[in-house]
Short mmCIF file of C-alpha atoms and ligand atoms in Angstrom, two decimals:
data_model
loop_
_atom_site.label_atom_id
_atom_site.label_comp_id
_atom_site.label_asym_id
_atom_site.label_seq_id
_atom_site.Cartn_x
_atom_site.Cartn_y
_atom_site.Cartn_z
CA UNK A 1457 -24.80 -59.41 31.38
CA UNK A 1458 -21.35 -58.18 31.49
CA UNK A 1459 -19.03 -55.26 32.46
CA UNK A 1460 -17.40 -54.16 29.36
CA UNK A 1461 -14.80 -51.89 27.90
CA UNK A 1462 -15.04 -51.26 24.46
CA UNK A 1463 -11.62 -50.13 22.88
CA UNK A 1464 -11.27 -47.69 25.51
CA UNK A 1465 -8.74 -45.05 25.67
CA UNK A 1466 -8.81 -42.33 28.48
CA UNK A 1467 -6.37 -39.31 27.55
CA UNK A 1468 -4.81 -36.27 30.17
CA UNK A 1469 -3.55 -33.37 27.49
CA UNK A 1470 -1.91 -35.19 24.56
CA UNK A 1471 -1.12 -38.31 26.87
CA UNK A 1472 -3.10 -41.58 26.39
CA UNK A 1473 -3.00 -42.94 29.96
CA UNK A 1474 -4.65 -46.36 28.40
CA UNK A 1475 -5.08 -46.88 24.76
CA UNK A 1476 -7.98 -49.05 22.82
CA UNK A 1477 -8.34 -51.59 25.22
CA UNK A 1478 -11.15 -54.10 24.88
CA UNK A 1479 -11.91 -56.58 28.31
CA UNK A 1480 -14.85 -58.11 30.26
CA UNK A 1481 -15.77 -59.02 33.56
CA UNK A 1482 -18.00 -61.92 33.49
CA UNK A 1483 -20.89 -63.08 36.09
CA UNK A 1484 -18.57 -65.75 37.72
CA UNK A 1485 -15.54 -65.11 36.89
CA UNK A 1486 -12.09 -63.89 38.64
CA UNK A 1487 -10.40 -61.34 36.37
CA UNK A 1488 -6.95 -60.22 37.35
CA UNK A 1489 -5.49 -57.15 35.56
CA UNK A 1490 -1.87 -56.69 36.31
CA UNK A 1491 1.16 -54.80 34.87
CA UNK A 1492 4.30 -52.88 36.10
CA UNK A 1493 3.77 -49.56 38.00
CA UNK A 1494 2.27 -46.42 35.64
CA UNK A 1495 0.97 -49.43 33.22
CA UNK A 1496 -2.69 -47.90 33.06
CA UNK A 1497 -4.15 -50.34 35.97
CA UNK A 1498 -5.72 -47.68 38.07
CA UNK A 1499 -6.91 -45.52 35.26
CA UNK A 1500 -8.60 -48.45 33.62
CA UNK A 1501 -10.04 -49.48 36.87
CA UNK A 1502 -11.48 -46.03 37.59
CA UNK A 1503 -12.95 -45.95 33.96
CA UNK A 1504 -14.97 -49.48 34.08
CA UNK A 1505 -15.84 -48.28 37.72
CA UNK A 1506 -17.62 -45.69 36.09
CA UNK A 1507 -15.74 -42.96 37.71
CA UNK A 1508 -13.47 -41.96 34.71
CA UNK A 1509 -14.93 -41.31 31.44
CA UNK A 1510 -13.25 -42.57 28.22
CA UNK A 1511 -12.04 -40.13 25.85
CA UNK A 1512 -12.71 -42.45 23.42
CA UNK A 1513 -15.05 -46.00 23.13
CA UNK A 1514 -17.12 -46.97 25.73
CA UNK A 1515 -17.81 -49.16 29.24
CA UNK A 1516 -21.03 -50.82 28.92
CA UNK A 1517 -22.53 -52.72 32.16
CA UNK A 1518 -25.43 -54.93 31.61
CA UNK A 1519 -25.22 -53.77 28.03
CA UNK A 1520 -26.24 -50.07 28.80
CA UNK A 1521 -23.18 -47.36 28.75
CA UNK A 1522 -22.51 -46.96 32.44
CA UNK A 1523 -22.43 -43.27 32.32
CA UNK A 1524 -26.28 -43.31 31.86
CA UNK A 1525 -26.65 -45.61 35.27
CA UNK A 1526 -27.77 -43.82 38.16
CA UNK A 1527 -25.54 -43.82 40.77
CA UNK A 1528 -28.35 -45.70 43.36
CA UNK A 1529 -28.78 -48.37 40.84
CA UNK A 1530 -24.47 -48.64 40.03
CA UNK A 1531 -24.21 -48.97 43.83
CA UNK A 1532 -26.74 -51.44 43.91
CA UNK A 1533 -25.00 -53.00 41.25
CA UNK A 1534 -21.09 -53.03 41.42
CA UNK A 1535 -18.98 -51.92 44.40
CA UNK A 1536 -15.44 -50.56 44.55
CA UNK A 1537 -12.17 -50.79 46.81
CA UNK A 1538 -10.09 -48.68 46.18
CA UNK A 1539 -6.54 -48.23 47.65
CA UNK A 1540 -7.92 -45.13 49.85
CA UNK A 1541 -9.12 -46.59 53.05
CA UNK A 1542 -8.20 -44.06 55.42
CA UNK A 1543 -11.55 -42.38 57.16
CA UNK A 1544 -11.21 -38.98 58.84
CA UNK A 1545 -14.91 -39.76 60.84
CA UNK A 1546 -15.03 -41.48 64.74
CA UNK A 1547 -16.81 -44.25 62.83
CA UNK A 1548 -16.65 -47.88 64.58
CA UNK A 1549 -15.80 -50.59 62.00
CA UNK A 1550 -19.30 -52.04 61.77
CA UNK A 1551 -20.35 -48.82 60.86
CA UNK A 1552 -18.16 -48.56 58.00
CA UNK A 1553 -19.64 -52.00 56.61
CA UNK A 1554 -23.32 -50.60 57.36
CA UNK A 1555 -22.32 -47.49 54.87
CA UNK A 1556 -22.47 -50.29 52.07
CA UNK A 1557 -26.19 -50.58 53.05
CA UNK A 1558 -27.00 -46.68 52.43
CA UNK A 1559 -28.11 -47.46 48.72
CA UNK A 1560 -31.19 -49.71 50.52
CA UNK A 1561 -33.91 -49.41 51.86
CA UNK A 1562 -34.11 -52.48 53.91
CA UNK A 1563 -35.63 -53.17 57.34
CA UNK A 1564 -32.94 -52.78 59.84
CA UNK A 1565 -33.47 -56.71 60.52
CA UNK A 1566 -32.59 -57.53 57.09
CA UNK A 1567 -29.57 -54.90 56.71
CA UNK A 1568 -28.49 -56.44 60.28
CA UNK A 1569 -28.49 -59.98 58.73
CA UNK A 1570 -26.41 -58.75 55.35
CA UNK A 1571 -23.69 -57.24 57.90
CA UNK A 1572 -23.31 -59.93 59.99
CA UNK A 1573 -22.66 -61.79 57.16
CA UNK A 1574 -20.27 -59.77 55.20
CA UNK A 1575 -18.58 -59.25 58.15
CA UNK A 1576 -18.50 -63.27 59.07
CA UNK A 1577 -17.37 -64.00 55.62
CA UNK A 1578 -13.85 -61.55 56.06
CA UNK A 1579 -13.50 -62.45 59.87
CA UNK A 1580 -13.80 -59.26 61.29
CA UNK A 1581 -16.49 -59.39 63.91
CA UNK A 1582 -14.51 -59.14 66.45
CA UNK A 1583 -13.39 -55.69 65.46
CA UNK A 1584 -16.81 -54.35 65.04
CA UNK A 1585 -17.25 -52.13 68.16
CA UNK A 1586 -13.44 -50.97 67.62
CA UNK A 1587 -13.26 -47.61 66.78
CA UNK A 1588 -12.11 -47.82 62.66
CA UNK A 1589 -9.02 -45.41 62.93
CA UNK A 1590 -7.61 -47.62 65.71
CA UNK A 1591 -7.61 -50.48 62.87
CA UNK A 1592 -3.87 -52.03 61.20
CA UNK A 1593 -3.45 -51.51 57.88
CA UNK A 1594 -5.34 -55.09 57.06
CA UNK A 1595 -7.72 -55.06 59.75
CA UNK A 1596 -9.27 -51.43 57.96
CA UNK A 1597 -8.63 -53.64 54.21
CA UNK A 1598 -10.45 -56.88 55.50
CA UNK A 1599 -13.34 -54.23 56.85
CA UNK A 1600 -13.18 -52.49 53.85
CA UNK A 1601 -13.81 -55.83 52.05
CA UNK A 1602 -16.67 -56.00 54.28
CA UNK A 1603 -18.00 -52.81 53.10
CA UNK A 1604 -18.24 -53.68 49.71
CA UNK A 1605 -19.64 -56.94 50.16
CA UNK A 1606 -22.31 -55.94 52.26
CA UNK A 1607 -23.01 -53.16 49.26
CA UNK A 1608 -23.58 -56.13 46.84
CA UNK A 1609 -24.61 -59.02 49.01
CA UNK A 1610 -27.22 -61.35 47.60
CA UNK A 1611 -29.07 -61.78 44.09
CA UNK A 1612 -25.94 -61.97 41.84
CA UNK A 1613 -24.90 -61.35 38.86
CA UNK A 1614 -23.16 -58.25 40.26
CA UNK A 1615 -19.61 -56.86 40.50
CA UNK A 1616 -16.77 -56.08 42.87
CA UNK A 1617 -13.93 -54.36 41.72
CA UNK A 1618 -11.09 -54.50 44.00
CA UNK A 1619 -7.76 -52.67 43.44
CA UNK A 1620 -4.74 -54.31 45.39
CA UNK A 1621 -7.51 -55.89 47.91
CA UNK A 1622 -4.48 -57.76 49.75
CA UNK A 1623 -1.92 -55.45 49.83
CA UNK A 1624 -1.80 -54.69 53.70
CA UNK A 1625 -2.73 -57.84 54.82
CA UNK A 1626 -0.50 -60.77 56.21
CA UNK A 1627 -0.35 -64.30 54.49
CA UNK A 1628 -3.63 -66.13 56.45
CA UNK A 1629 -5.47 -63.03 55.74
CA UNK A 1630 -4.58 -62.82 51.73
CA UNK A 1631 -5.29 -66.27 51.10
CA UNK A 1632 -8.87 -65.72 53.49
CA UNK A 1633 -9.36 -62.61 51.14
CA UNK A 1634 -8.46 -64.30 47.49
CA UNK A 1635 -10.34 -67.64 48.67
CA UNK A 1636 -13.26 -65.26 49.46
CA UNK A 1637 -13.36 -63.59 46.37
CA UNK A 1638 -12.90 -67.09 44.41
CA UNK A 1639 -16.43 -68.04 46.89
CA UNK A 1640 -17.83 -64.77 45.23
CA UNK A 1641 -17.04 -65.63 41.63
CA UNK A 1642 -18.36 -69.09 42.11
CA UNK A 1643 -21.40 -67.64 43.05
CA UNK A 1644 -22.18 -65.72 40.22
CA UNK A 1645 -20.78 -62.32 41.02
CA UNK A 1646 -18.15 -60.85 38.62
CA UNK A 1647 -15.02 -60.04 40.18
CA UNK A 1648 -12.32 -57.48 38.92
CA UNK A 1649 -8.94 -57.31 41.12
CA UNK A 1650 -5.64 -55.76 40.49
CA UNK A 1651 -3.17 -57.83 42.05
CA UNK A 1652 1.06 -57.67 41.77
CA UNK A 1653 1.23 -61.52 42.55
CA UNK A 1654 1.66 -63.46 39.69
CA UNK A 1655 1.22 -66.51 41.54
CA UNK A 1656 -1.95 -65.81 43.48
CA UNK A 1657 -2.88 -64.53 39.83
CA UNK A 1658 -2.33 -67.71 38.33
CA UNK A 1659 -4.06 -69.84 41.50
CA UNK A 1660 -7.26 -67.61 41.63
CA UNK A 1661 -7.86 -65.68 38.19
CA UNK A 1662 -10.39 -67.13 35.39
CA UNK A 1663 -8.64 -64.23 33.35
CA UNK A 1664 -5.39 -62.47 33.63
CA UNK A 1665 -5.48 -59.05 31.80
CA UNK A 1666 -1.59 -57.78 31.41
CA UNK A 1667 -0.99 -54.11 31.03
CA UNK A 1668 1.91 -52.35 29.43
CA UNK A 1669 2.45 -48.76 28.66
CA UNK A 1670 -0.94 -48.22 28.50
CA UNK A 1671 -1.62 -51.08 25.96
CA UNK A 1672 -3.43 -54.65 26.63
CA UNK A 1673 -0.16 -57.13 26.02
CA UNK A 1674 -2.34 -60.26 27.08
CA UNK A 1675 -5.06 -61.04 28.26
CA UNK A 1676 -6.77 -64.99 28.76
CA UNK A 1677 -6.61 -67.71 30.96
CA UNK A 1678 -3.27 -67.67 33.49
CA UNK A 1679 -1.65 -70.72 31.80
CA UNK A 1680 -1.56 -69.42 28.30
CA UNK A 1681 -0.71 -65.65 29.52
CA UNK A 1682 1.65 -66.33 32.64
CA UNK A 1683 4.33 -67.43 29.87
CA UNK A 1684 8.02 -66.64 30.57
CA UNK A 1685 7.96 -64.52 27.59
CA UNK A 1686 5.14 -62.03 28.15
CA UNK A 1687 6.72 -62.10 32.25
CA UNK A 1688 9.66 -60.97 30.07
CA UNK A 1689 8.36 -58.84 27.54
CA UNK A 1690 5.39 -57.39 30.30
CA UNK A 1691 7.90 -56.77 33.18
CA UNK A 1692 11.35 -57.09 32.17
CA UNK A 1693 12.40 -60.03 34.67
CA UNK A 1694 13.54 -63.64 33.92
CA UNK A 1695 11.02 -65.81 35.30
CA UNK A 1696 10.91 -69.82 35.51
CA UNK A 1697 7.11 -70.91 34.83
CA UNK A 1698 7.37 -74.46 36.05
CA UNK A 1699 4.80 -77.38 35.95
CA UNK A 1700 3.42 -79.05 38.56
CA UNK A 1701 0.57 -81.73 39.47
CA UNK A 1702 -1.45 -78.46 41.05
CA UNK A 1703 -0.51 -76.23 37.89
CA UNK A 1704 2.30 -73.79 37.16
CA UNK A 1705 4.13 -72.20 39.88
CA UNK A 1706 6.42 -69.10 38.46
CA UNK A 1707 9.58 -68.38 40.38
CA UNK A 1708 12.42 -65.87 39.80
CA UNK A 1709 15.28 -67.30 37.34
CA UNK A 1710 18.05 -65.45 39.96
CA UNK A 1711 17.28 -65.70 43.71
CA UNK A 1712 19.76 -62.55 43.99
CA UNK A 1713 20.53 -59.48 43.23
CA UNK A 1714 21.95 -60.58 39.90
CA UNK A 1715 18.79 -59.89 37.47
CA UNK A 1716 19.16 -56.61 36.00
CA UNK A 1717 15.42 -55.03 35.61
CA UNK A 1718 15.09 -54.08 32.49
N1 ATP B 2649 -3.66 -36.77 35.60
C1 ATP B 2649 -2.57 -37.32 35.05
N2 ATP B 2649 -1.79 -36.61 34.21
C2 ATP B 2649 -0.70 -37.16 33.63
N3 ATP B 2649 -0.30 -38.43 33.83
C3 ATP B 2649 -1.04 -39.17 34.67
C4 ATP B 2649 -2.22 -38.68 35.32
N4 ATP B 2649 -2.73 -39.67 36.09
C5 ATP B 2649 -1.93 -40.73 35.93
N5 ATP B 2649 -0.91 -40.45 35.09
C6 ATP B 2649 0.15 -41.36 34.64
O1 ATP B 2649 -0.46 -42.39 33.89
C7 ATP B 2649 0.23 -43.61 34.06
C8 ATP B 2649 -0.74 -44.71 34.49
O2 ATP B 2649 -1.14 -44.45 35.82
P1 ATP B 2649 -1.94 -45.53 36.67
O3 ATP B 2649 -2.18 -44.94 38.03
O4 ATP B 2649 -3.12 -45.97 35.89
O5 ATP B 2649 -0.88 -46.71 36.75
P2 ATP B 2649 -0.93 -48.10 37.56
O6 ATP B 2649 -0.68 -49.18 36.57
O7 ATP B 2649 -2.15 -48.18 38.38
O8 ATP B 2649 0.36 -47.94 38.51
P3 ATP B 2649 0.67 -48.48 40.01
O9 ATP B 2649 0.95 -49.94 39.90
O10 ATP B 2649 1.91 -47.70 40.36
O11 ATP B 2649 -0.49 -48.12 40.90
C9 ATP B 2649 1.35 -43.33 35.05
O12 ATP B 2649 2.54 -43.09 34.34
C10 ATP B 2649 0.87 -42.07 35.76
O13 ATP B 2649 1.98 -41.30 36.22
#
């Protein structure tokens, strides 16, 4: 029981976009897959969503290649934020977490209950008469979050994938959102989130997965990858990893302008 790439490389003409990488997403665990801007994170996101397919190797959910899932059961299964939360449709915000229920066929008493409680979980039931396209940028993400909770909600193992889950949201909220998907991976579901905080990475991930040009650099558990030297090699800045009683905290070597980006 497992999402899976095996040495996966998705290609657009002669350009591999990601090359031969190998990763899981384990039932309980927080995997974090980071890199610098055009490293490969969204295109090996959509591929072990299922919605790319690999030129080359193969993504394997629960051991079966997930092109041959049908797409009821892969709802059923794993659900997906993407970055692309914008809704053209007069929907109110508790609607848009109910659209996570369309895979079921559950009484309306039980699909109530599921709602309710994915929208308890991300604080948002106060916004769920409010007309969605009224929504700030992390009131629509935290709904969102909803959305694909309420798509998954009970009987783990299953999987979220979340790319930059936190990005619109406000400090309170992103902790709320990262403790909530730590709940989730305690629970049994496997989690997948692309995230551009190293620290949060290194708080919440079972896994860090670092990206570069296409290529896994690193990948393991945030200690042994969030190392000044693959910070260096991986995104070309000088960063101080530093020790604490509550683990590592990584901080810039330069607090000004003086750090040339490599
Ligand atoms: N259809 C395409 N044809 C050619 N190049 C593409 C295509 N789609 C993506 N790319 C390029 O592939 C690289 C990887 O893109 P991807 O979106 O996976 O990066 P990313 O790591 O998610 O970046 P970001 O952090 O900016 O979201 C980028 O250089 C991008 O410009």
């Amino acid at each position: 029981m497992s999402l899976i790439a095996e040495n996966v490389t998705y290609s657009v003409g002669s350009k591999n976009l990601v090359s031969q990488i190998s990763l899981e997403v384990k039932p309980g665990e927080l995997h974090v897959l980071m890199g610098r801007n055009g490293a490969g994170k969204s295109t090996m996101f959509k591929l072990l969503c299922g919605d790319f397919e690999p030129t080359s190797g193969e993504i394997l959910l629960n051991g079966k290649p997930i092109r041959e899932w049908k797409r009821k059961h892969l709802a059923m299964t794993r659900s997906v934020l993407t970055q692309d939360y914008e809704m053209q449709f007069p929907f109110s915000a508790r609607e848009i977490v109910e659209l996570g229920r369309s895979p079921y066929q559950s009484t309306k008493e039980e699909n109530d209950k599921v709602i309710f409680e994915a929208m308890e979980i991300t604080n948002t039931q106060k916004l769920g008469d409010r007309s969605y396209s009224t929504l700030s940028g992390g009131e629509k993400q935290r709904t969102q979050y909803s959305r694909v909770l309420s798509q998954v909600w009970g009987n783990p193992p299953k999987y979220l994938l979340l790319d930059e889950p936190i990005s619109s949201m406000d400090l309170p909220n992103q902790l709320k959102l990262l403790q909530v998907s730590r709940h989730m991976a305690d629970q049994g579901y496997g989690l997948l989130l692309i995230l551009h905080d190293i620290n949060f990475a290194n708080q919440y991930a079972d896994t860090v997965s670092l990206l570069k040009e296409g290529k896994l650099a690193a990948s393991g558990k945030p200690k042994d990858v969030l190392t000044e030297k693959n910070i260096s090699d991986i995104f070309g800045v000088e960063m101080n990893v530093f020790d604490s009683p509550n683990g590592i905290f990584i901080l810039p070597k330069l607090s000004k302008m003086e750090q040339t980006i490599k």
